[in-house]
Amino acid sequence: MRKILLTLAVGGAAILAVAPASASAQTWQPGAELWGQGVQVTWANGVTNTLWFDQNGTVRIAGPDGVQVTQGTWTASGQEICVSLANGARECWPYRMAFVAQQPVTLTSSCGSTSQWTALSTNQPPPTERRAGERG
């Protein structure tokens, strides 16, 4: 697999991207904790970007100054979360459990690049349906 690091000339910021999640009204979907939420990602070069994960599968990427520099799509399925940009660049990271707000996670991408991800906030899973026991 060829290494895809997306470098955008926006104040010298190196930016990586991630692709869309499907929605279901009643069931928890992989990545649903991120819908509408931002994740700060600090790349190996020390630059921190914020990725905003929209429920419709769009990811918006803001530079260190908060200005949106690009957008693409994202998916969370299987055991990975992936970002794709319009230029065809795609990168995936391990995703074995839901992100927890303010808990940094160090991830190594499919391109071999290590970064630290910190969800600014997360959505809560829907309440589980309680069933009556055997005796009512």
GROMACS .gro file of N, CA and C in nm:
model
  408
    1MET      N    1   0.084  -0.117   0.000
    1MET     CA    2   0.000   0.000   0.000
    1MET      C    3   0.089   0.123   0.000
    2ARG      N    4   0.057   0.219  -0.085
    2ARG     CA    5   0.138   0.339  -0.090
    2ARG      C    6   0.099   0.433   0.023
    3LYS      N    7   0.194   0.507   0.069
    3LYS     CA    8   0.171   0.599   0.180
    3LYS      C    9   0.103   0.725   0.128
    4ILE      N   10  -0.009   0.761   0.193
    4ILE     CA   11  -0.083   0.880   0.153
    4ILE      C   12  -0.087   0.974   0.273
    5LEU      N   13  -0.006   1.075   0.272
    5LEU     CA   14  -0.013   1.181   0.371
    5LEU      C   15  -0.059   1.305   0.297
    6LEU      N   16  -0.167   1.362   0.343
    6LEU     CA   17  -0.222   1.477   0.275
    6LEU      C   18  -0.161   1.602   0.333
    7THR      N   19  -0.087   1.674   0.253
    7THR     CA   20  -0.025   1.797   0.300
    7THR      C   21  -0.091   1.912   0.227
    8LEU      N   22  -0.150   2.000   0.303
    8LEU     CA   23  -0.215   2.116   0.245
    8LEU      C   24  -0.134   2.239   0.277
    9ALA      N   25  -0.120   2.326   0.180
    9ALA     CA   26  -0.043   2.449   0.201
    9ALA      C   27  -0.131   2.553   0.267
   10VAL      N   28  -0.159   2.532   0.393
   10VAL     CA   29  -0.238   2.625   0.471
   10VAL      C   30  -0.155   2.654   0.596
   11GLY      N   31  -0.075   2.754   0.589
   11GLY     CA   32   0.011   2.786   0.701
   11GLY      C   33   0.108   2.674   0.732
   12GLY      N   34   0.142   2.593   0.633
   12GLY     CA   35   0.236   2.484   0.652
   12GLY      C   36   0.178   2.367   0.728
   13ALA      N   37   0.046   2.360   0.741
   13ALA     CA   38  -0.015   2.253   0.820
   13ALA      C   39  -0.023   2.125   0.739
   14ALA      N   40   0.018   2.016   0.800
   14ALA     CA   41  -0.001   1.884   0.739
   14ALA      C   42  -0.135   1.831   0.787
   15ILE      N   43  -0.217   1.785   0.693
   15ILE     CA   44  -0.353   1.745   0.729
   15ILE      C   45  -0.382   1.607   0.671
   16LEU      N   46  -0.440   1.522   0.751
   16LEU     CA   47  -0.484   1.391   0.708
   16LEU      C   48  -0.636   1.391   0.713
   17ALA      N   49  -0.698   1.308   0.634
   17ALA     CA   50  -0.842   1.306   0.634
   17ALA      C   51  -0.902   1.170   0.667
   18VAL      N   52  -1.044   1.156   0.698
   18VAL     CA   53  -1.119   1.033   0.736
   18VAL      C   54  -1.258   1.022   0.666
   19ALA      N   55  -1.374   0.892   0.612
   19ALA     CA   56  -1.495   0.880   0.524
   19ALA      C   57  -1.632   0.843   0.587
   20PRO      N   58  -1.784   0.834   0.523
   20PRO     CA   59  -1.917   0.851   0.583
   20PRO      C   60  -1.972   0.736   0.667
   21ALA      N   61  -2.053   0.767   0.760
   21ALA     CA   62  -2.117   0.666   0.844
   21ALA      C   63  -2.266   0.663   0.814
   22SER      N   64  -2.324   0.545   0.818
   22SER     CA   65  -2.467   0.535   0.794
   22SER      C   66  -2.542   0.554   0.925
   23ALA      N   67  -2.663   0.605   0.916
   23ALA     CA   68  -2.739   0.635   1.036
   23ALA      C   69  -2.856   0.539   1.052
   24SER      N   70  -2.887   0.507   1.172
   24SER     CA   71  -3.005   0.428   1.204
   24SER      C   72  -3.069   0.491   1.326
   25ALA      N   73  -3.199   0.508   1.323
   25ALA     CA   74  -3.266   0.578   1.431
   25ALA      C   75  -3.260   0.504   1.563
   26GLN      N   76  -3.262   0.372   1.563
   26GLN     CA   77  -3.274   0.297   1.686
   26GLN      C   78  -3.146   0.226   1.730
   27THR      N   79  -3.054   0.203   1.642
   27THR     CA   80  -2.935   0.126   1.680
   27THR      C   81  -2.811   0.214   1.678
   28TRP      N   82  -2.718   0.181   1.764
   28TRP     CA   83  -2.593   0.254   1.773
   28TRP      C   84  -2.504   0.210   1.658
   29GLN      N   85  -2.456   0.305   1.581
   29GLN     CA   86  -2.370   0.278   1.467
   29GLN      C   87  -2.225   0.308   1.502
   30PRO      N   88  -2.129   0.235   1.444
   30PRO     CA   89  -1.989   0.271   1.467
   30PRO      C   90  -1.965   0.417   1.427
   31GLY      N   91  -1.902   0.491   1.514
   31GLY     CA   92  -1.873   0.632   1.487
   31GLY      C   93  -1.982   0.727   1.532
   32ALA      N   94  -2.097   0.676   1.578
   32ALA     CA   95  -2.209   0.763   1.616
   32ALA      C   96  -2.173   0.856   1.731
   33GLU      N   97  -2.076   0.818   1.813
   33GLU     CA   98  -2.036   0.907   1.923
   33GLU      C   99  -1.972   1.034   1.870
   34LEU      N  100  -1.930   1.032   1.742
   34LEU     CA  101  -1.863   1.147   1.681
   34LEU      C  102  -1.955   1.235   1.597
   35TRP      N  103  -2.077   1.189   1.568
   35TRP     CA  104  -2.167   1.266   1.481
   35TRP      C  105  -2.187   1.407   1.535
   36GLY      N  106  -2.150   1.504   1.454
   36GLY     CA  107  -2.165   1.644   1.492
   36GLY      C  108  -2.060   1.693   1.590
   37GLN      N  109  -1.962   1.612   1.618
   37GLN     CA  110  -1.860   1.645   1.718
   37GLN      C  111  -1.724   1.671   1.651
   38GLY      N  112  -1.638   1.736   1.725
   38GLY     CA  113  -1.503   1.764   1.678
   38GLY      C  114  -1.401   1.677   1.749
   39VAL      N  115  -1.296   1.643   1.677
   39VAL     CA  116  -1.184   1.568   1.733
   39VAL      C  117  -1.056   1.643   1.699
   40GLN      N  118  -0.978   1.676   1.801
   40GLN     CA  119  -0.848   1.737   1.775
   40GLN      C  120  -0.748   1.626   1.747
   41VAL      N  121  -0.677   1.642   1.636
   41VAL     CA  122  -0.577   1.543   1.597
   41VAL      C  123  -0.442   1.613   1.588
   42THR      N  124  -0.347   1.563   1.665
   42THR     CA  125  -0.211   1.616   1.660
   42THR      C  126  -0.127   1.517   1.580
   43TRP      N  127  -0.079   1.562   1.466
   43TRP     CA  128  -0.005   1.478   1.373
   43TRP      C  129   0.141   1.465   1.419
   44ALA      N  130   0.212   1.377   1.355
   44ALA     CA  131   0.352   1.350   1.390
   44ALA      C  132   0.440   1.475   1.379
   45ASN      N  133   0.401   1.570   1.293
   45ASN     CA  134   0.481   1.692   1.277
   45ASN      C  135   0.448   1.799   1.381
   46GLY      N  136   0.358   1.767   1.477
   46GLY     CA  137   0.323   1.859   1.584
   46GLY      C  138   0.206   1.951   1.554
   47VAL      N  139   0.156   1.952   1.432
   47VAL     CA  140   0.042   2.037   1.395
   47VAL      C  141  -0.087   1.972   1.447
   48THR      N  142  -0.175   2.055   1.505
   48THR     CA  143  -0.304   2.005   1.553
   48THR      C  144  -0.415   2.063   1.466
   49ASN      N  145  -0.497   1.975   1.412
   49ASN     CA  146  -0.614   2.012   1.334
   49ASN      C  147  -0.738   1.961   1.407
   50THR      N  148  -0.852   2.020   1.375
   50THR     CA  149  -0.978   1.970   1.428
   50THR      C  150  -1.059   1.912   1.314
   51LEU      N  151  -1.102   1.787   1.329
   51LEU     CA  152  -1.187   1.720   1.232
   51LEU      C  153  -1.327   1.717   1.289
   52TRP      N  154  -1.425   1.766   1.210
   52TRP     CA  155  -1.565   1.767   1.250
   52TRP      C  156  -1.636   1.658   1.171
   53PHE      N  157  -1.695   1.562   1.240
   53PHE     CA  158  -1.757   1.444   1.179
   53PHE      C  159  -1.908   1.461   1.172
   54ASP      N  160  -1.960   1.492   1.053
   54ASP     CA  161  -2.103   1.510   1.035
   54ASP      C  162  -2.171   1.375   1.015
   55GLN      N  163  -2.295   1.364   1.060
   55GLN     CA  164  -2.370   1.239   1.051
   55GLN      C  165  -2.391   1.194   0.908
   56ASN      N  166  -2.394   1.287   0.813
   56ASN     CA  167  -2.416   1.252   0.673
   56ASN      C  168  -2.290   1.197   0.606
   57GLY      N  169  -2.180   1.181   0.682
   57GLY     CA  170  -2.057   1.124   0.626
   57GLY      C  171  -1.957   1.228   0.579
   58THR      N  172  -1.987   1.355   0.599
   58THR     CA  173  -1.893   1.460   0.562
   58THR      C  174  -1.798   1.485   0.679
   59VAL      N  175  -1.670   1.504   0.648
   59VAL     CA  176  -1.574   1.546   0.749
   59VAL      C  177  -1.522   1.683   0.707
   60ARG      N  178  -1.521   1.776   0.801
   60ARG     CA  179  -1.467   1.909   0.777
   60ARG      C  180  -1.340   1.923   0.859
   61ILE      N  181  -1.234   1.971   0.798
   61ILE     CA  182  -1.105   1.979   0.864
   61ILE      C  183  -1.064   2.124   0.879
   62ALA      N  184  -1.040   2.164   1.003
   62ALA     CA  185  -0.999   2.302   1.034
   62ALA      C  186  -0.852   2.302   1.071
   63GLY      N  187  -0.783   2.406   1.027
   63GLY     CA  188  -0.642   2.424   1.060
   63GLY      C  189  -0.626   2.467   1.205
   64PRO      N  190  -0.502   2.483   1.250
   64PRO     CA  191  -0.475   2.525   1.388
   64PRO      C  192  -0.542   2.657   1.425
   65ASP      N  193  -0.569   2.742   1.326
   65ASP     CA  194  -0.633   2.872   1.352
   65ASP      C  195  -0.785   2.862   1.354
   66GLY      N  196  -0.840   2.742   1.335
   66GLY     CA  197  -0.985   2.722   1.338
   66GLY      C  198  -1.054   2.740   1.205
   67VAL      N  199  -0.983   2.784   1.103
   67VAL     CA  200  -1.041   2.805   0.971
   67VAL      C  201  -1.047   2.673   0.894
   68GLN      N  202  -1.165   2.643   0.835
   68GLN     CA  203  -1.180   2.519   0.758
   68GLN      C  204  -1.088   2.523   0.637
   69VAL      N  205  -1.009   2.417   0.621
   69VAL     CA  206  -0.914   2.413   0.511
   69VAL      C  207  -0.954   2.313   0.403
   70THR      N  208  -1.031   2.212   0.438
   70THR     CA  209  -1.076   2.115   0.340
   70THR      C  210  -1.191   2.034   0.397
   71GLN      N  211  -1.252   1.955   0.313
   71GLN     CA  212  -1.352   1.860   0.360
   71GLN      C  213  -1.345   1.735   0.275
   72GLY      N  214  -1.405   1.632   0.324
   72GLY     CA  215  -1.406   1.505   0.254
   72GLY      C  216  -1.518   1.420   0.311
   73THR      N  217  -1.498   1.290   0.311
   73THR     CA  218  -1.597   1.199   0.367
   73THR      C  219  -1.529   1.108   0.468
   74TRP      N  220  -1.611   1.047   0.554
   74TRP     CA  221  -1.556   0.956   0.654
   74TRP      C  222  -1.648   0.836   0.672
   75THR      N  223  -1.590   0.726   0.715
   75THR     CA  224  -1.664   0.606   0.750
   75THR      C  225  -1.603   0.545   0.875
   76ALA      N  226  -1.684   0.478   0.950
   76ALA     CA  227  -1.637   0.399   1.063
   76ALA      C  228  -1.706   0.265   1.051
   77SER      N  229  -1.628   0.163   1.021
   77SER     CA  230  -1.686   0.030   1.006
   77SER      C  231  -1.577  -0.072   1.029
   78GLY      N  232  -1.621  -0.195   1.052
   78GLY     CA  233  -1.523  -0.298   1.080
   78GLY      C  234  -1.443  -0.257   1.200
   79GLN      N  235  -1.316  -0.249   1.184
   79GLN     CA  236  -1.227  -0.213   1.294
   79GLN      C  237  -1.146  -0.089   1.261
   80GLU      N  238  -1.201  -0.001   1.173
   80GLU     CA  239  -1.126   0.119   1.138
   80GLU      C  240  -1.217   0.237   1.109
   81ILE      N  241  -1.156   0.356   1.121
   81ILE     CA  242  -1.222   0.480   1.084
   81ILE      C  243  -1.137   0.539   0.970
   82CYS      N  244  -1.203   0.575   0.861
   82CYS     CA  245  -1.130   0.619   0.742
   82CYS      C  246  -1.178   0.757   0.697
   83VAL      N  247  -1.085   0.834   0.641
   83VAL     CA  248  -1.114   0.965   0.584
   83VAL      C  249  -1.068   0.964   0.439
   84SER      N  250  -1.153   1.018   0.352
   84SER     CA  251  -1.121   1.028   0.210
   84SER      C  252  -1.140   1.172   0.165
   85LEU      N  253  -1.050   1.219   0.079
   85LEU     CA  254  -1.060   1.354   0.023
   85LEU      C  255  -1.096   1.346  -0.124
   86ALA      N  256  -1.142   1.456  -0.180
   86ALA     CA  257  -1.184   1.462  -0.320
   86ALA      C  258  -1.072   1.425  -0.416
   87ASN      N  259  -0.946   1.449  -0.377
   87ASN     CA  260  -0.835   1.419  -0.466
   87ASN      C  261  -0.800   1.270  -0.469
   88GLY      N  262  -0.880   1.188  -0.400
   88GLY     CA  263  -0.859   1.043  -0.400
   88GLY      C  264  -0.774   0.992  -0.284
   89ALA      N  265  -0.715   1.081  -0.207
   89ALA     CA  266  -0.635   1.039  -0.092
   89ALA      C  267  -0.727   0.979   0.015
   90ARG      N  268  -0.683   0.870   0.075
   90ARG     CA  269  -0.761   0.801   0.178
   90ARG      C  270  -0.666   0.746   0.283
   91GLU      N  271  -0.705   0.758   0.410
   91GLU     CA  272  -0.623   0.706   0.518
   91GLU      C  273  -0.716   0.651   0.626
   92CYS      N  274  -0.675   0.541   0.688
   92CYS     CA  275  -0.756   0.474   0.790
   92CYS      C  276  -0.676   0.454   0.918
   93TRP      N  277  -0.749   0.453   1.031
   93TRP     CA  278  -0.689   0.434   1.162
   93TRP      C  279  -0.766   0.325   1.235
   94PRO      N  280  -0.702   0.253   1.326
   94PRO     CA  281  -0.774   0.151   1.403
   94PRO      C  282  -0.890   0.213   1.481
   95TYR      N  283  -1.001   0.143   1.485
   95TYR     CA  284  -1.119   0.190   1.558
   95TYR      C  285  -1.184   0.067   1.620
   96ARG      N  286  -1.142   0.036   1.742
   96ARG     CA  287  -1.189  -0.085   1.807
   96ARG      C  288  -1.289  -0.058   1.918
   97MET      N  289  -1.303   0.070   1.955
   97MET     CA  290  -1.401   0.109   2.057
   97MET      C  291  -1.435   0.256   2.038
   98ALA      N  292  -1.548   0.296   2.094
   98ALA     CA  293  -1.594   0.434   2.080
   98ALA      C  294  -1.496   0.531   2.147
   99PHE      N  295  -1.484   0.649   2.089
   99PHE     CA  296  -1.404   0.755   2.150
   99PHE      C  297  -1.475   0.805   2.276
  100VAL      N  298  -1.397   0.847   2.374
  100VAL     CA  299  -1.449   0.904   2.497
  100VAL      C  300  -1.400   1.049   2.503
  101ALA      N  301  -1.492   1.140   2.533
  101ALA     CA  302  -1.458   1.282   2.537
  101ALA      C  303  -1.338   1.309   2.627
  102GLN      N  304  -1.246   1.388   2.575
  102GLN     CA  305  -1.128   1.437   2.647
  102GLN      C  306  -1.027   1.328   2.684
  103GLN      N  307  -1.041   1.207   2.628
  103GLN     CA  308  -0.943   1.101   2.652
  103GLN      C  309  -0.860   1.080   2.526
  104PRO      N  310  -0.734   1.126   2.527
  104PRO     CA  311  -0.650   1.111   2.408
  104PRO      C  312  -0.622   0.964   2.376
  105VAL      N  313  -0.617   0.937   2.246
  105VAL     CA  314  -0.587   0.803   2.196
  105VAL      C  315  -0.478   0.818   2.090
  106THR      N  316  -0.372   0.740   2.101
  106THR     CA  317  -0.266   0.742   2.001
  106THR      C  318  -0.295   0.632   1.899
  107LEU      N  319  -0.302   0.672   1.771
  107LEU     CA  320  -0.336   0.579   1.663
  107LEU      C  321  -0.230   0.584   1.554
  108THR      N  322  -0.203   0.469   1.494
  108THR     CA  323  -0.112   0.461   1.380
  108THR      C  324  -0.195   0.425   1.258
  109SER      N  325  -0.185   0.508   1.154
  109SER     CA  326  -0.269   0.493   1.035
  109SER      C  327  -0.220   0.381   0.943
  110SER      N  328  -0.302   0.356   0.842
  110SER     CA  329  -0.269   0.258   0.740
  110SER      C  330  -0.146   0.300   0.661
  111CYS      N  331  -0.106   0.426   0.672
  111CYS     CA  332   0.014   0.478   0.607
  111CYS      C  333   0.135   0.477   0.699
  112GLY      N  334   0.117   0.428   0.822
  112GLY     CA  335   0.227   0.421   0.916
  112GLY      C  336   0.255   0.549   0.993
  113SER      N  337   0.165   0.646   0.986
  113SER     CA  338   0.182   0.773   1.055
  113SER      C  339   0.110   0.768   1.190
  114THR      N  340   0.178   0.808   1.297
  114THR     CA  341   0.120   0.807   1.431
  114THR      C  342   0.068   0.945   1.466
  115SER      N  343  -0.051   0.951   1.525
  115SER     CA  344  -0.112   1.078   1.565
  115SER      C  345  -0.192   1.056   1.693
  116GLN      N  346  -0.219   1.166   1.761
  116GLN     CA  347  -0.297   1.159   1.884
  116GLN      C  348  -0.434   1.222   1.860
  117TRP      N  349  -0.540   1.148   1.891
  117TRP     CA  350  -0.677   1.191   1.869
  117TRP      C  351  -0.744   1.217   2.003
  118THR      N  352  -0.808   1.334   2.017
  118THR     CA  353  -0.881   1.366   2.139
  118THR      C  354  -1.018   1.420   2.100
  119ALA      N  355  -1.123   1.344   2.129
  119ALA     CA  356  -1.260   1.389   2.103
  119ALA      C  357  -1.292   1.502   2.199
  120LEU      N  358  -1.338   1.615   2.145
  120LEU     CA  359  -1.373   1.729   2.229
  120LEU      C  360  -1.497   1.700   2.311
  121SER      N  361  -1.592   1.632   2.252
  121SER     CA  362  -1.711   1.583   2.321
  121SER      C  363  -1.764   1.466   2.239
  122THR      N  364  -1.852   1.388   2.298
  122THR     CA  365  -1.907   1.271   2.228
  122THR      C  366  -2.056   1.260   2.257
  123ASN      N  367  -2.125   1.190   2.167
  123ASN     CA  368  -2.267   1.161   2.187
  123ASN      C  369  -2.278   1.036   2.274
  124GLN      N  370  -2.386   1.028   2.349
  124GLN     CA  371  -2.410   0.911   2.433
  124GLN      C  372  -2.489   0.807   2.354
  125PRO      N  373  -2.468   0.678   2.380
  125PRO     CA  374  -2.546   0.576   2.312
  125PRO      C  375  -2.693   0.586   2.353
  126PRO      N  376  -2.784   0.539   2.267
  126PRO     CA  377  -2.925   0.543   2.304
  126PRO      C  378  -2.949   0.450   2.423
  127PRO      N  379  -3.055   0.476   2.499
  127PRO     CA  380  -3.082   0.390   2.613
  127PRO      C  381  -3.115   0.250   2.566
  128THR      N  382  -3.073   0.152   2.644
  128THR     CA  383  -3.103   0.013   2.609
  128THR      C  384  -3.244  -0.021   2.656
  129GLU      N  385  -3.310  -0.103   2.578
  129GLU     CA  386  -3.445  -0.142   2.610
  129GLU      C  387  -3.441  -0.243   2.725
  130ARG      N  388  -3.521  -0.217   2.827
  130ARG     CA  389  -3.526  -0.308   2.941
  130ARG      C  390  -3.637  -0.409   2.915
  131ARG      N  391  -3.606  -0.535   2.937
  131ARG     CA  392  -3.705  -0.642   2.918
  131ARG      C  393  -3.743  -0.698   3.054
  132ALA      N  394  -3.867  -0.739   3.063
  132ALA     CA  395  -3.913  -0.801   3.186
  132ALA      C  396  -3.842  -0.934   3.205
  133GLY      N  397  -3.812  -0.966   3.329
  133GLY     CA  398  -3.748  -1.093   3.360
  133GLY      C  399  -3.843  -1.209   3.340
  134GLU      N  400  -3.793  -1.329   3.365
  134GLU     CA  401  -3.870  -1.450   3.345
  134GLU      C  402  -3.999  -1.449   3.427
  135ARG      N  403  -3.997  -1.385   3.542
  135ARG     CA  404  -4.114  -1.384   3.631
  135ARG      C  405  -4.193  -1.254   3.620
  136GLY      N  406  -4.168  -1.177   3.515
  136GLY     CA  407  -4.248  -1.058   3.494
  136GLY      C  408  -4.177  -0.937   3.526
   0.00000   0.00000   0.00000
